[in-house]
C-alpha positions as protocol buffer text, in pm:
chain_id: "A"
residue {
  index: 1
  type: ALA
  ca { x: -1544 y: -83 z: 2543 }
}
residue {
  index: 2
  type: ALA
  ca { x: -1304 y: -37 z: 2905 }
}
residue {
  index: 3
  type: MET
  ca { x: -1494 y: 232 z: 3173 }
}
residue {
  index: 4
  type: THR
  ca { x: -1319 y: 570 z: 3206 }
}
residue {
  index: 5
  type: TYR
  ca { x: -1332 y: 670 z: 3655 }
}
residue {
  index: 6
  type: LEU
  ca { x: -1361 y: 1053 z: 3550 }
}
residue {
  index: 7
  type: PRO
  ca { x: -1355 y: 1222 z: 3876 }
}
residue {
  index: 8
  type: LYS
  ca { x: -1628 y: 1451 z: 3930 }
}
residue {
  index: 9
  type: PRO
  ca { x: -1537 y: 1792 z: 3896 }
}
residue {
  index: 10
  type: VAL
  ca { x: -1463 y: 2032 z: 4202 }
}
residue {
  index: 11
  type: SER
  ca { x: -1572 y: 2362 z: 4263 }
}
residue {
  index: 12
  type: ASP
  ca { x: -1319 y: 2643 z: 4380 }
}
residue {
  index: 13
  type: SER
  ca { x: -1364 y: 2969 z: 4458 }
}
residue {
  index: 14
  type: ARG
  ca { x: -1037 y: 3083 z: 4359 }
}
residue {
  index: 15
  type: ALA
  ca { x: -1060 y: 2917 z: 3952 }
}
residue {
  index: 16
  type: PRO
  ca { x: -980 y: 3167 z: 3703 }
}
residue {
  index: 17
  type: GLU
  ca { x: -1291 y: 3322 z: 3545 }
}
residue {
  index: 18
  type: SER
  ca { x: -1277 y: 3123 z: 3191 }
}
residue {
  index: 19
  type: GLY
  ca { x: -1451 y: 2888 z: 3355 }
}
residue {
  index: 20
  type: GLY
  ca { x: -1185 y: 2667 z: 3556 }
}
residue {
  index: 21
  type: TYR
  ca { x: -1225 y: 2382 z: 3676 }
}
residue {
  index: 22
  type: ASP
  ca { x: -1549 y: 2332 z: 3556 }
}
residue {
  index: 23
  type: ALA
  ca { x: -1428 y: 2396 z: 3194 }
}
residue {
  index: 24
  type: LEU
  ca { x: -1114 y: 2145 z: 3270 }
}
residue {
  index: 25
  type: TYR
  ca { x: -1308 y: 1892 z: 3420 }
}
residue {
  index: 26
  type: LYS
  ca { x: -1548 y: 1905 z: 3084 }
}
residue {
  index: 27
  type: SER
  ca { x: -1282 y: 1916 z: 2789 }
}
residue {
  index: 28
  type: TYR
  ca { x: -1163 y: 1592 z: 2952 }
}
residue {
  index: 29
  type: ALA
  ca { x: -1497 y: 1471 z: 2958 }
}
residue {
  index: 30
  type: HIS
  ca { x: -1486 y: 1511 z: 2569 }
}
residue {
  index: 31
  type: LEU
  ca { x: -1064 y: 1408 z: 2576 }
}
residue {
  index: 32
  type: SER
  ca { x: -1156 y: 1086 z: 2730 }
}
residue {
  index: 33
  type: LYS
  ca { x: -1462 y: 1023 z: 2450 }
}
residue {
  index: 34
  type: GLU
  ca { x: -1290 y: 1053 z: 2195 }
}
residue {
  index: 35
  type: VAL
  ca { x: -982 y: 878 z: 2302 }
}
residue {
  index: 36
  type: GLU
  ca { x: -1274 y: 562 z: 2334 }
}
residue {
  index: 37
  type: ASN
  ca { x: -1428 y: 623 z: 1998 }
}
residue {
  index: 38
  type: LEU
  ca { x: -1057 y: 608 z: 1854 }
}
residue {
  index: 39
  type: SER
  ca { x: -981 y: 336 z: 2014 }
}
residue {
  index: 40
  type: THR
  ca { x: -1246 y: 184 z: 1887 }
}
residue {
  index: 41
  type: ILE
  ca { x: -1214 y: 247 z: 1534 }
}
residue {
  index: 42
  type: ARG
  ca { x: -927 y: 114 z: 1518 }
}
residue {
  index: 43
  type: GLU
  ca { x: -1047 y: -239 z: 1673 }
}
residue {
  index: 44
  type: ILE
  ca { x: -1291 y: -234 z: 1364 }
}
residue {
  index: 45
  type: ALA
  ca { x: -1021 y: -147 z: 1091 }
}
residue {
  index: 46
  type: LEU
  ca { x: -810 y: -376 z: 1235 }
}
residue {
  index: 47
  type: ALA
  ca { x: -1119 y: -631 z: 1238 }
}
residue {
  index: 48
  type: ILE
  ca { x: -1183 y: -577 z: 885 }
}
residue {
  index: 49
  type: GLY
  ca { x: -780 y: -562 z: 716 }
}
residue {
  index: 50
  type: ALA
  ca { x: -819 y: -889 z: 952 }
}
residue {
  index: 51
  type: SER
  ca { x: -1026 y: -1114 z: 714 }
}
residue {
  index: 52
  type: ILE
  ca { x: -963 y: -872 z: 382 }
}
residue {
  index: 53
  type: GLU
  ca { x: -780 y: -1165 z: 131 }
}
residue {
  index: 54
  type: LEU
  ca { x: -520 y: -982 z: -41 }
}
residue {
  index: 55
  type: SER
  ca { x: -669 y: -1254 z: -370 }
}
residue {
  index: 56
  type: GLU
  ca { x: -994 y: -1078 z: -300 }
}
residue {
  index: 57
  type: ILE
  ca { x: -830 y: -656 z: -342 }
}
residue {
  index: 58
  type: LEU
  ca { x: -590 y: -744 z: -641 }
}
residue {
  index: 59
  type: PRO
  ca { x: -804 y: -711 z: -969 }
}
residue {
  index: 60
  type: THR
  ca { x: -923 y: -348 z: -758 }
}
residue {
  index: 61
  type: ILE
  ca { x: -591 y: -257 z: -718 }
}
residue {
  index: 62
  type: ALA
  ca { x: -445 y: -363 z: -1108 }
}
residue {
  index: 63
  type: THR
  ca { x: -706 y: -231 z: -1286 }
}
residue {
  index: 64
  type: VAL
  ca { x: -727 y: 128 z: -1088 }
}
residue {
  index: 65
  type: ILE
  ca { x: -279 y: 113 z: -1128 }
}
residue {
  index: 66
  type: GLN
  ca { x: -319 y: 25 z: -1495 }
}
residue {
  index: 67
  type: GLY
  ca { x: -586 y: 332 z: -1556 }
}
residue {
  index: 68
  type: ALA
  ca { x: -417 y: 628 z: -1389 }
}
residue {
  index: 69
  type: LEU
  ca { x: -18 y: 457 z: -1466 }
}
residue {
  index: 70
  type: GLY
  ca { x: -193 y: 471 z: -1854 }
}
residue {
  index: 71
  type: VAL
  ca { x: 22 y: 119 z: -1964 }
}
residue {
  index: 72
  type: ARG
  ca { x: -82 y: -94 z: -2179 }
}
residue {
  index: 73
  type: LYS
  ca { x: -35 y: -417 z: -1922 }
}
residue {
  index: 74
  type: PHE
  ca { x: 83 y: -395 z: -1582 }
}
residue {
  index: 75
  type: THR
  ca { x: 232 y: -714 z: -1378 }
}
residue {
  index: 76
  type: LEU
  ca { x: 267 y: -731 z: -948 }
}
residue {
  index: 77
  type: TYR
  ca { x: 533 y: -943 z: -857 }
}
residue {
  index: 78
  type: GLU
  ca { x: 623 y: -1087 z: -538 }
}
residue {
  index: 79
  type: TRP
  ca { x: 1003 y: -1131 z: -373 }
}
residue {
  index: 80
  type: ASP
  ca { x: 1029 y: -1431 z: -254 }
}
residue {
  index: 81
  type: LYS
  ca { x: 1362 y: -1433 z: -122 }
}
residue {
  index: 82
  type: ARG
  ca { x: 1398 y: -1770 z: -2 }
}
residue {
  index: 83
  type: SER
  ca { x: 1360 y: -1847 z: -367 }
}
residue {
  index: 84
  type: ALA
  ca { x: 1532 y: -1553 z: -540 }
}
residue {
  index: 85
  type: VAL
  ca { x: 1236 y: -1553 z: -736 }
}
residue {
  index: 86
  type: ALA
  ca { x: 951 y: -1295 z: -828 }
}
residue {
  index: 87
  type: LYS
  ca { x: 648 y: -1444 z: -797 }
}
residue {
  index: 88
  type: PRO
  ca { x: 352 y: -1272 z: -1019 }
}
residue {
  index: 89
  type: LEU
  ca { x: 50 y: -1199 z: -756 }
}
residue {
  index: 90
  type: VAL
  ca { x: -151 y: -980 z: -1064 }
}
residue {
  index: 91
  type: ALA
  ca { x: -195 y: -927 z: -1406 }
}
residue {
  index: 92
  type: GLN
  ca { x: -370 y: -702 z: -1566 }
}
residue {
  index: 93
  type: HIS
  ca { x: -364 y: -695 z: -2016 }
}
residue {
  index: 94
  type: GLY
  ca { x: -566 y: -455 z: -2206 }
}
residue {
  index: 95
  type: ARG
  ca { x: -967 y: -535 z: -2017 }
}
residue {
  index: 96
  type: ASP
  ca { x: -808 y: -901 z: -1936 }
}
residue {
  index: 97
  type: LEU
  ca { x: -707 y: -919 z: -1611 }
}
residue {
  index: 98
  type: ILE
  ca { x: -496 y: -1232 z: -1463 }
}
residue {
  index: 99
  type: THR
  ca { x: -501 y: -1344 z: -1150 }
}
residue {
  index: 100
  type: MET
  ca { x: -215 y: -1571 z: -952 }
}
residue {
  index: 101
  type: ASP
  ca { x: -363 y: -1882 z: -1059 }
}
residue {
  index: 102
  type: ARG
  ca { x: -295 y: -1834 z: -1442 }
}
residue {
  index: 103
  type: LEU
  ca { x: -2 y: -1642 z: -1425 }
}
residue {
  index: 104
  type: VAL
  ca { x: 219 y: -1942 z: -1238 }
}
residue {
  index: 105
  type: GLU
  ca { x: 439 y: -2018 z: -1560 }
}
residue {
  index: 106
  type: ASP
  ca { x: 570 y: -1616 z: -1521 }
}
residue {
  index: 107
  type: MET
  ca { x: 744 y: -1687 z: -1256 }
}
residue {
  index: 108
  type: ILE
  ca { x: 1113 y: -1490 z: -1275 }
}
residue {
  index: 109
  type: GLU
  ca { x: 1439 y: -1634 z: -1169 }
}
residue {
  index: 110
  type: VAL
  ca { x: 1569 y: -1298 z: -977 }
}
residue {
  index: 111
  type: GLU
  ca { x: 1938 y: -1385 z: -1021 }
}
residue {
  index: 112
  type: GLY
  ca { x: 2111 y: -1233 z: -1404 }
}
residue {
  index: 113
  type: SER
  ca { x: 1708 y: -1113 z: -1471 }
}
residue {
  index: 114
  type: THR
  ca { x: 1624 y: -761 z: -1502 }
}
residue {
  index: 115
  type: PHE
  ca { x: 1442 y: -796 z: -1075 }
}
residue {
  index: 116
  type: GLY
  ca { x: 1778 y: -855 z: -980 }
}
residue {
  index: 117
  type: VAL
  ca { x: 1876 y: -499 z: -979 }
}
residue {
  index: 118
  type: PHE
  ca { x: 1657 y: -381 z: -720 }
}
residue {
  index: 119
  type: THR
  ca { x: 1845 y: -430 z: -464 }
}
residue {
  index: 120
  type: GLY
  ca { x: 1920 y: -77 z: -460 }
}
residue {
  index: 121
  type: GLY
  ca { x: 1528 y: 54 z: -511 }
}
residue {
  index: 122
  type: ALA
  ca { x: 1576 y: 185 z: -830 }
}
residue {
  index: 123
  type: PRO
  ca { x: 1325 y: 198 z: -1113 }
}
residue {
  index: 124
  type: VAL
  ca { x: 1452 y: -9 z: -1421 }
}
residue {
  index: 125
  type: ILE
  ca { x: 1358 y: 112 z: -1866 }
}
residue {
  index: 126
  type: ALA
  ca { x: 1403 y: -139 z: -2094 }
}
residue {
  index: 127
  type: ASN
  ca { x: 1296 y: 57 z: -2418 }
}
residue {
  index: 128
  type: SER
  ca { x: 1355 y: -169 z: -2775 }
}
residue {
  index: 129
  type: GLU
  ca { x: 1138 y: -135 z: -3109 }
}
residue {
  index: 130
  type: TYR
  ca { x: 906 y: -417 z: -2978 }
}
residue {
  index: 131
  type: GLU
  ca { x: 833 y: -332 z: -2623 }
}
residue {
  index: 132
  type: CYS
  ca { x: 858 y: -30 z: -2300 }
}
residue {
  index: 133
  type: ASP
  ca { x: 887 y: -128 z: -1964 }
}
residue {
  index: 134
  type: VAL
  ca { x: 953 y: -13 z: -1652 }
}
residue {
  index: 135
  type: TYR
  ca { x: 1046 y: -215 z: -1323 }
}
residue {
  index: 136
  type: ILE
  ca { x: 973 y: -56 z: -1044 }
}
residue {
  index: 137
  type: PRO
  ca { x: 1069 y: -151 z: -669 }
}
residue {
  index: 138
  type: LEU
  ca { x: 811 y: -174 z: -413 }
}
residue {
  index: 139
  type: ILE
  ca { x: 993 y: -42 z: -45 }
}
residue {
  index: 140
  type: SER
  ca { x: 878 y: -58 z: 243 }
}
residue {
  index: 141
  type: LYS
  ca { x: 1142 y: 10 z: 558 }
}
residue {
  index: 142
  type: ALA
  ca { x: 1448 y: -71 z: 324 }
}
residue {
  index: 143
  type: ASP
  ca { x: 1355 y: -395 z: 220 }
}
residue {
  index: 144
  type: THR
  ca { x: 1202 y: -444 z: -121 }
}
residue {
  index: 145
  type: LEU
  ca { x: 903 y: -616 z: -115 }
}
residue {
  index: 146
  type: GLY
  ca { x: 813 y: -718 z: -512 }
}
residue {
  index: 147
  type: VAL
  ca { x: 785 y: -509 z: -814 }
}
residue {
  index: 148
  type: MET
  ca { x: 566 y: -352 z: -1020 }
}
residue {
  index: 149
  type: HIS
  ca { x: 600 y: -395 z: -1398 }
}
residue {
  index: 150
  type: LEU
  ca { x: 411 y: -132 z: -1653 }
}
residue {
  index: 151
  type: GLN
  ca { x: 514 y: -248 z: -1990 }
}
residue {
  index: 152
  type: ASP
  ca { x: 374 y: -30 z: -2355 }
}
residue {
  index: 153
  type: ARG
  ca { x: 243 y: 353 z: -2237 }
}
residue {
  index: 154
  type: ALA
  ca { x: -113 y: 380 z: -2357 }
}
residue {
  index: 155
  type: ASP
  ca { x: -9 y: 662 z: -2542 }
}
residue {
  index: 156
  type: GLY
  ca { x: 197 y: 443 z: -2724 }
}
residue {
  index: 157
  type: ALA
  ca { x: 577 y: 670 z: -2684 }
}
residue {
  index: 158
  type: PRO
  ca { x: 824 y: 453 z: -2479 }
}
residue {
  index: 159
  type: PHE
  ca { x: 902 y: 522 z: -2119 }
}
residue {
  index: 160
  type: ALA
  ca { x: 1123 y: 852 z: -1970 }
}
residue {
  index: 161
  type: GLN
  ca { x: 1244 y: 830 z: -1682 }
}
residue {
  index: 162
  type: GLU
  ca { x: 1023 y: 1051 z: -1553 }
}
residue {
  index: 163
  type: ASP
  ca { x: 728 y: 787 z: -1569 }
}
residue {
  index: 164
  type: ALA
  ca { x: 950 y: 637 z: -1338 }
}
residue {
  index: 165
  type: PRO
  ca { x: 941 y: 766 z: -964 }
}
residue {
  index: 166
  type: PRO
  ca { x: 1328 y: 717 z: -763 }
}
residue {
  index: 167
  type: SER
  ca { x: 1121 y: 429 z: -607 }
}
residue {
  index: 168
  type: THR
  ca { x: 770 y: 326 z: -498 }
}
residue {
  index: 169
  type: ARG
  ca { x: 718 y: 225 z: -136 }
}
residue {
  index: 170
  type: PRO
  ca { x: 399 y: 160 z: 41 }
}
residue {
  index: 171
  type: SER
  ca { x: 258 y: 246 z: 406 }
}
residue {
  index: 172
  type: ALA
  ca { x: 569 y: 127 z: 646 }
}
residue {
  index: 173
  type: GLU
  ca { x: 372 y: -99 z: 783 }
}
């Protein structure tokens, strides 16, 4: 942590009765300490963020999203623009968690598929007599990064427009 130079307070008989320079010095010292604390917290967060592997947190993400959205199947895809392929990262089918290494065969060619419509950022609802699906684009800074594929609501009802938000936007970072 960097050393902070705090000037010695100056007493002045012209200072207002509300504390004057002494109060200002105390506020400055307190603010400097807060900035130092926040800087330390930021460094810790950066170190933790750099050490977390995405593959370690994806199973938790899949379980939480599946439960929160009330669907029987959830798959998270990453959009690889260079190869025009949507690569599955993790899936949760009922209670079965399926990790990336078991999803290799589930890659989808973006061109000519439902995934190809996500450049505009709108979700796609596809209900049939056999399956009910919602594809929600994951967008950051107007760039589509991937897709959440939700299948079959847990209550058995078809998906409606209100089930799919206009877009799902992760943080802008």
